[in-house]
PDB file of C-alpha atoms in Angstrom:
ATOM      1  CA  UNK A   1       0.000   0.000   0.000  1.00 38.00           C
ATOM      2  CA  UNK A   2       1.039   3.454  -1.137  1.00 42.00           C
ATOM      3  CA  UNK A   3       0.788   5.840   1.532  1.00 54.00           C
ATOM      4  CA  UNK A   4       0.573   9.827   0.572  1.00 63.00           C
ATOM      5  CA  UNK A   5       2.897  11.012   3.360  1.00 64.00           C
ATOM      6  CA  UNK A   6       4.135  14.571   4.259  1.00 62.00           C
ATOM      7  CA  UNK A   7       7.310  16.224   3.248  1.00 65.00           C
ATOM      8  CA  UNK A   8       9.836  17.109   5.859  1.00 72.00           C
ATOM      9  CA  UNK A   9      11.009  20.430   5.901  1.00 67.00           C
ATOM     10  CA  UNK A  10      14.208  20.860   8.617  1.00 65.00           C
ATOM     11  CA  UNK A  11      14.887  24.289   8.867  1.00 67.00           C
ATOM     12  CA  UNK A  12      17.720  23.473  11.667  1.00 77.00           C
ATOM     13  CA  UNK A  13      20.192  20.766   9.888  1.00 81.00           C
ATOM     14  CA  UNK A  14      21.740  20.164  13.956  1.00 84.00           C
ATOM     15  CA  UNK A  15      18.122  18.682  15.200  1.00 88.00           C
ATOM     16  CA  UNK A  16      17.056  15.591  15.350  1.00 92.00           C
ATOM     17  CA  UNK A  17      14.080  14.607  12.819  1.00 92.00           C
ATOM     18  CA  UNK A  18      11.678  12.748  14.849  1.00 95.00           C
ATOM     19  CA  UNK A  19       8.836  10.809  13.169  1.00 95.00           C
ATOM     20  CA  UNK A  20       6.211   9.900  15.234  1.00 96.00           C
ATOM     21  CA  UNK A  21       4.346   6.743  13.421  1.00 97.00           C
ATOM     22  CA  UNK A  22       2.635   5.058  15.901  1.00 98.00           C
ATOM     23  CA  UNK A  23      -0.373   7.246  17.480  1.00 97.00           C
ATOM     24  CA  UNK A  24      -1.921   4.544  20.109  1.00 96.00           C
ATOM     25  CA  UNK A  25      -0.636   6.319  23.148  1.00 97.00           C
ATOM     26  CA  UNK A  26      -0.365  10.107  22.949  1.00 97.00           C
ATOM     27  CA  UNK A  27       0.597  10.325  26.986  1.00 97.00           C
ATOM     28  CA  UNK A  28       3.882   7.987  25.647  1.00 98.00           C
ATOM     29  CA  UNK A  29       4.193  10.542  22.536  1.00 97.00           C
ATOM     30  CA  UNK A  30       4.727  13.313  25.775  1.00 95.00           C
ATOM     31  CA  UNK A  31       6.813  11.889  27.504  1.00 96.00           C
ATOM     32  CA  UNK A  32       9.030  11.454  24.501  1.00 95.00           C
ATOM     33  CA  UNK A  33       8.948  15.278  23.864  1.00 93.00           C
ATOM     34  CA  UNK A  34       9.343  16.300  26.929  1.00 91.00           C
ATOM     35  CA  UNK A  35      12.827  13.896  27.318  1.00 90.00           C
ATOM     36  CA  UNK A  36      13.890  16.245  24.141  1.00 86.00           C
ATOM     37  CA  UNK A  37      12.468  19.582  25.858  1.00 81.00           C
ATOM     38  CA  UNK A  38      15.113  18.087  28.778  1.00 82.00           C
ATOM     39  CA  UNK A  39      17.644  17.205  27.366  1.00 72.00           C
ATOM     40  CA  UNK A  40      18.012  20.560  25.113  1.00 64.00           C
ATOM     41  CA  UNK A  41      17.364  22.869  28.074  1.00 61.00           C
ATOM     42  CA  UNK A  42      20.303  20.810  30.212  1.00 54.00           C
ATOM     43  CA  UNK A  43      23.207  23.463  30.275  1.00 51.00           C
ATOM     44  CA  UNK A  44      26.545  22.074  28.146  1.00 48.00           C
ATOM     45  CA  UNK A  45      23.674  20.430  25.894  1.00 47.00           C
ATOM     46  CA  UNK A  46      22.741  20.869  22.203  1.00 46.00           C
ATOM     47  CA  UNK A  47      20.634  23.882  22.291  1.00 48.00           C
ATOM     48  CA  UNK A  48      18.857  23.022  18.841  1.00 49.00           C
ATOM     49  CA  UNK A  49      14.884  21.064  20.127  1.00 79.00           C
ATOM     50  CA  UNK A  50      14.379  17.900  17.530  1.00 88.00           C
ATOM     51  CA  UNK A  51      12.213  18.359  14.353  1.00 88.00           C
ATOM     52  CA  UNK A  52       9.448  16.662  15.355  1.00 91.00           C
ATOM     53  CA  UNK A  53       6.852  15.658  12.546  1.00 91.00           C
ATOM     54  CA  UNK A  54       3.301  15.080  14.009  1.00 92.00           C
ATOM     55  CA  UNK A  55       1.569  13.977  11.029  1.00 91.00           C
ATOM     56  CA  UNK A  56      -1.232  11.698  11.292  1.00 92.00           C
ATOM     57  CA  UNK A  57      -0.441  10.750   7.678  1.00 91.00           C
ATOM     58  CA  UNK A  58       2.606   8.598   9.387  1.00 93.00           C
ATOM     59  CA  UNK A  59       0.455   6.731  11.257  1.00 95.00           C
ATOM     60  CA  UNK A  60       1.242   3.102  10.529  1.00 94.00           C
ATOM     61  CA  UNK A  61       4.204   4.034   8.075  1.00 94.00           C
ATOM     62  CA  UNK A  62       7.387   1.626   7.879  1.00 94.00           C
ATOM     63  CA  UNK A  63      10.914   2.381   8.165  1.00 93.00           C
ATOM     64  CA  UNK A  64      11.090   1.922   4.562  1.00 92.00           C
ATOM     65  CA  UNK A  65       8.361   4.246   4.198  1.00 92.00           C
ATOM     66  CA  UNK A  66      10.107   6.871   6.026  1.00 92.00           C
ATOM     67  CA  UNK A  67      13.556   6.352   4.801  1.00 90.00           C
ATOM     68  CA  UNK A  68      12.010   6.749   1.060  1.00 88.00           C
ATOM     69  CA  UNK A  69      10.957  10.375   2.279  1.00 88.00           C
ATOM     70  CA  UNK A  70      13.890  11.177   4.660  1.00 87.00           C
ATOM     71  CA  UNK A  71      16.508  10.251   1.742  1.00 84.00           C
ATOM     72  CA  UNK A  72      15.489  13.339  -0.065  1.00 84.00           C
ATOM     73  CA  UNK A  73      17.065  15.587   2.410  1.00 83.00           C
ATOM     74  CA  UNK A  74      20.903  15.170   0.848  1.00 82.00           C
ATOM     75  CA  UNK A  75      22.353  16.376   4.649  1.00 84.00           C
ATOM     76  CA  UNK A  76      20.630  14.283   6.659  1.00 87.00           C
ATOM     77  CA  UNK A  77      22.437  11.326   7.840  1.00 90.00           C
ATOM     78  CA  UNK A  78      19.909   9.523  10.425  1.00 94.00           C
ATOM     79  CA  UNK A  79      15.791   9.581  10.789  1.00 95.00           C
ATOM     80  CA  UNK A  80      14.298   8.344  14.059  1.00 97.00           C
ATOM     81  CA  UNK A  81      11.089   6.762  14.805  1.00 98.00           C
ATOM     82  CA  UNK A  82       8.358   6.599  17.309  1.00 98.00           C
ATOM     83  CA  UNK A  83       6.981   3.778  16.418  1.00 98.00           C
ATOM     84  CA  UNK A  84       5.282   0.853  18.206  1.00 98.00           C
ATOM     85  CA  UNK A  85       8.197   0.088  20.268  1.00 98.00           C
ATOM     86  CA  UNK A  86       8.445   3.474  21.930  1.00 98.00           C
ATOM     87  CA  UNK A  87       5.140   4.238  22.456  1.00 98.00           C
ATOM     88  CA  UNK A  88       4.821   0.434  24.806  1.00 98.00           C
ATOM     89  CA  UNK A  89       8.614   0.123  26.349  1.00 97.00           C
ATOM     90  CA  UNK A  90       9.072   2.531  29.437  1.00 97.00           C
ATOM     91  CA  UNK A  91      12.611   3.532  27.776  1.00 96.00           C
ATOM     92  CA  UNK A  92      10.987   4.952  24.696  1.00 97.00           C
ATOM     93  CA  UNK A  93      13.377   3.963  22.310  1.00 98.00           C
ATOM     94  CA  UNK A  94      12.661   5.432  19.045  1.00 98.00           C
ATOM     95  CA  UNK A  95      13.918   3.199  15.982  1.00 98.00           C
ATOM     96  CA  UNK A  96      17.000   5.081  14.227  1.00 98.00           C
ATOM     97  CA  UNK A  97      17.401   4.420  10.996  1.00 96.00           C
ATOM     98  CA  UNK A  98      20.256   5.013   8.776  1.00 94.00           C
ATOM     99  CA  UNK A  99      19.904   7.306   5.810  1.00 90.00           C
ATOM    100  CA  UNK A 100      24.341   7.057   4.535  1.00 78.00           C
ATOM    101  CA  UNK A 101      23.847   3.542   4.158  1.00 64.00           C
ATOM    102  CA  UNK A 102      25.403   2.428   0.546  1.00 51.00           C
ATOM    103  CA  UNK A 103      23.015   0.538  -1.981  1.00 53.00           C
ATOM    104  CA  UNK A 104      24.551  -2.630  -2.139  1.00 50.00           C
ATOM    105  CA  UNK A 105      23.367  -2.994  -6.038  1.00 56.00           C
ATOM    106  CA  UNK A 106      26.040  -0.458  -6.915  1.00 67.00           C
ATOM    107  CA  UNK A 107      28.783  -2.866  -5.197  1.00 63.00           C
ATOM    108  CA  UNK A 108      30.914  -4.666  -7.691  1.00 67.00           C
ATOM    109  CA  UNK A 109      30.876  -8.689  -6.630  1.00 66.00           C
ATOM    110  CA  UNK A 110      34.852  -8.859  -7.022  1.00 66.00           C
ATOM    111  CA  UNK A 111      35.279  -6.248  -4.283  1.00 65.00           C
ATOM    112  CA  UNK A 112      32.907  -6.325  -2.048  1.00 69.00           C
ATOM    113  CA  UNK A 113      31.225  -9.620  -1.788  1.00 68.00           C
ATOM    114  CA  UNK A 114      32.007  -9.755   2.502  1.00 68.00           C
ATOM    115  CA  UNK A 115      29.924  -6.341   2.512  1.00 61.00           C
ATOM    116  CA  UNK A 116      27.260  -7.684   0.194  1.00 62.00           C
ATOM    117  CA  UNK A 117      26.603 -10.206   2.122  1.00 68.00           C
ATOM    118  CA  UNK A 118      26.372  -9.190   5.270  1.00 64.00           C
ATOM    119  CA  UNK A 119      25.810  -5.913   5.035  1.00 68.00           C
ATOM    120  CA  UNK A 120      25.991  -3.131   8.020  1.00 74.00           C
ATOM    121  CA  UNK A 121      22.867  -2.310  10.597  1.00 84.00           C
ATOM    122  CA  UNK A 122      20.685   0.219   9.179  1.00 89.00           C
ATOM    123  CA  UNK A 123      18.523  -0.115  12.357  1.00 95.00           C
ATOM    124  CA  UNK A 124      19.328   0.455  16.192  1.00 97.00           C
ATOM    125  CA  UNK A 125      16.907   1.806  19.116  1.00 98.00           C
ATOM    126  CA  UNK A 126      18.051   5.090  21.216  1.00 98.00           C
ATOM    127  CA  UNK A 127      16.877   6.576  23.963  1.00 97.00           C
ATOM    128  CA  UNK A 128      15.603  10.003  23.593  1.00 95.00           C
ATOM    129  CA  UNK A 129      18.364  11.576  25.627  1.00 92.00           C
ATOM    130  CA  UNK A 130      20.918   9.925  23.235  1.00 95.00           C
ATOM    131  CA  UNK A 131      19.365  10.965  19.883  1.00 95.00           C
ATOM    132  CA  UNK A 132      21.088  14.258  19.660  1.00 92.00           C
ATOM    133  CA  UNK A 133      24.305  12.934  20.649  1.00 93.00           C
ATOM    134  CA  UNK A 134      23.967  10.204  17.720  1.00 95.00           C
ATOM    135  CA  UNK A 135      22.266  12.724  15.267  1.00 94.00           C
ATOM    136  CA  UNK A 136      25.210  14.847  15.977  1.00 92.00           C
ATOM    137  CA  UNK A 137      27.894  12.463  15.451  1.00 94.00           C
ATOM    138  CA  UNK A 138      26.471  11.100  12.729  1.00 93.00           C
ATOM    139  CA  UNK A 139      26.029  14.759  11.112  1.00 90.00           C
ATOM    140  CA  UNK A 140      29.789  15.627  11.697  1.00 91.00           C
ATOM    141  CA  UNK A 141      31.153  12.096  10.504  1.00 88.00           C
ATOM    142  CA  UNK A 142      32.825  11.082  13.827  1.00 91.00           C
ATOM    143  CA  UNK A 143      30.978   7.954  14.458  1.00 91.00           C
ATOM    144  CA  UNK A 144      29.491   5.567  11.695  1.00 90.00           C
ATOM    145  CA  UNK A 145      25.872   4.039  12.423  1.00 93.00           C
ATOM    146  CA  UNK A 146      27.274   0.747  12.710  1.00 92.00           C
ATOM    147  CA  UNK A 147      29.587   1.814  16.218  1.00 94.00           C
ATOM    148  CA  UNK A 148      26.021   3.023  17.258  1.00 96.00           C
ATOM    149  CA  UNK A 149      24.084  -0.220  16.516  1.00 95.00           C
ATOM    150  CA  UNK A 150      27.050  -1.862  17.726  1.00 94.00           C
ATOM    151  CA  UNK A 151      26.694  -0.507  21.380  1.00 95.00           C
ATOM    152  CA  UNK A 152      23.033  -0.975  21.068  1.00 96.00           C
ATOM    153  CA  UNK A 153      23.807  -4.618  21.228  1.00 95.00           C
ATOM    154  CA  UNK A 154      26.021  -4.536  23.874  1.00 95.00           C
ATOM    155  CA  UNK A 155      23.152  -2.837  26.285  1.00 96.00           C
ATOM    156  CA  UNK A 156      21.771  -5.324  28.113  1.00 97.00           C
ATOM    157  CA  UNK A 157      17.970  -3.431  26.899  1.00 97.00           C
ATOM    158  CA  UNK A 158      19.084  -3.404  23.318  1.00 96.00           C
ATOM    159  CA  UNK A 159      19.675   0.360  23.294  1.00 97.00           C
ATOM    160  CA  UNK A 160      21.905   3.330  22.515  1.00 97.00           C
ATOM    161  CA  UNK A 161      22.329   5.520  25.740  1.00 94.00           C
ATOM    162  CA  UNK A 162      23.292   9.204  25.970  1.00 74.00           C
ATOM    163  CA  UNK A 163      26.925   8.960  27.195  1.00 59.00           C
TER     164      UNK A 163
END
């Protein structure tokens, strides 16, 4: 099914875009704007709020629903979702989701068969209070997605964490 959903507009390239695609629990949906709101007052914190798009067009829409839309903003490096997940753990992970990703189809075989075939993560949860810090990263090229799905992993609740 073909879903007409919303362009995103970002008019501030340093905040999070925040996709909220799951709206079963708006009290959930608060408390996940109000962990931004939090973190981005904290002094020594990103100043910049997240983009948050509160679309009821997004409602039900998959990751590769929303990384079809997200890819058309050439600077942004990583989309985040509320999705199911968030809106029933207590953590309220949203879903990241990795927009520099490479197309395997444009790999030549000889090359890059390893990558091919076991391509990177495209997909790790975060915490609200982390999502700037990965967002950020991720903007300025210091970390790759994969270190952040990577310590996802390693958390014993299958999450990134603000450091």
């Amino acid at each position: 099914m073909v879903k007409e959903l919303s362009e995103i507009v970002r008019a501030d390239e340093w905040a999070p875009l925040v996709i909220r695609t799951d709206w079963t629990d708006d009290a959930a949906w608060r408390e996940v704007v109000a962990e931004f709101d939090r973190v981005a007052g904290d002094e020594g914190r990103s100043e910049s709020s997240a983009h948050l798009v509160e679309d009821r067009r997004w409602d039900g829409a998959t990751s590769e629903d929303a990384l079809v839309v997200a890819a058309r903003d050439e600077e942004l490096s990583v989309v985040f979702l509320a999705d199911g997940v968030t809106m029933r753990s207590p953590l309220r992970p949203l879903l990241a989701l990795d927009l520099g990703a490479d197309d395997d189809e444009d790999l030549d075989p000889m090359y890059y068969q390893e990558l091919i075939d076991a391509p990177p993560p495209r997909e790790a949860r975060v915490v609200p209070a982390a999502a700037h810090m990965v967002h950020g990263n991720l903007q300025l090229a210091n970390v790759d997605f994969p270190e952040f799905a990577e310590e996802a992993a390693a958390d014993p609740d299958g999450v990134v964490r603000d450091l």
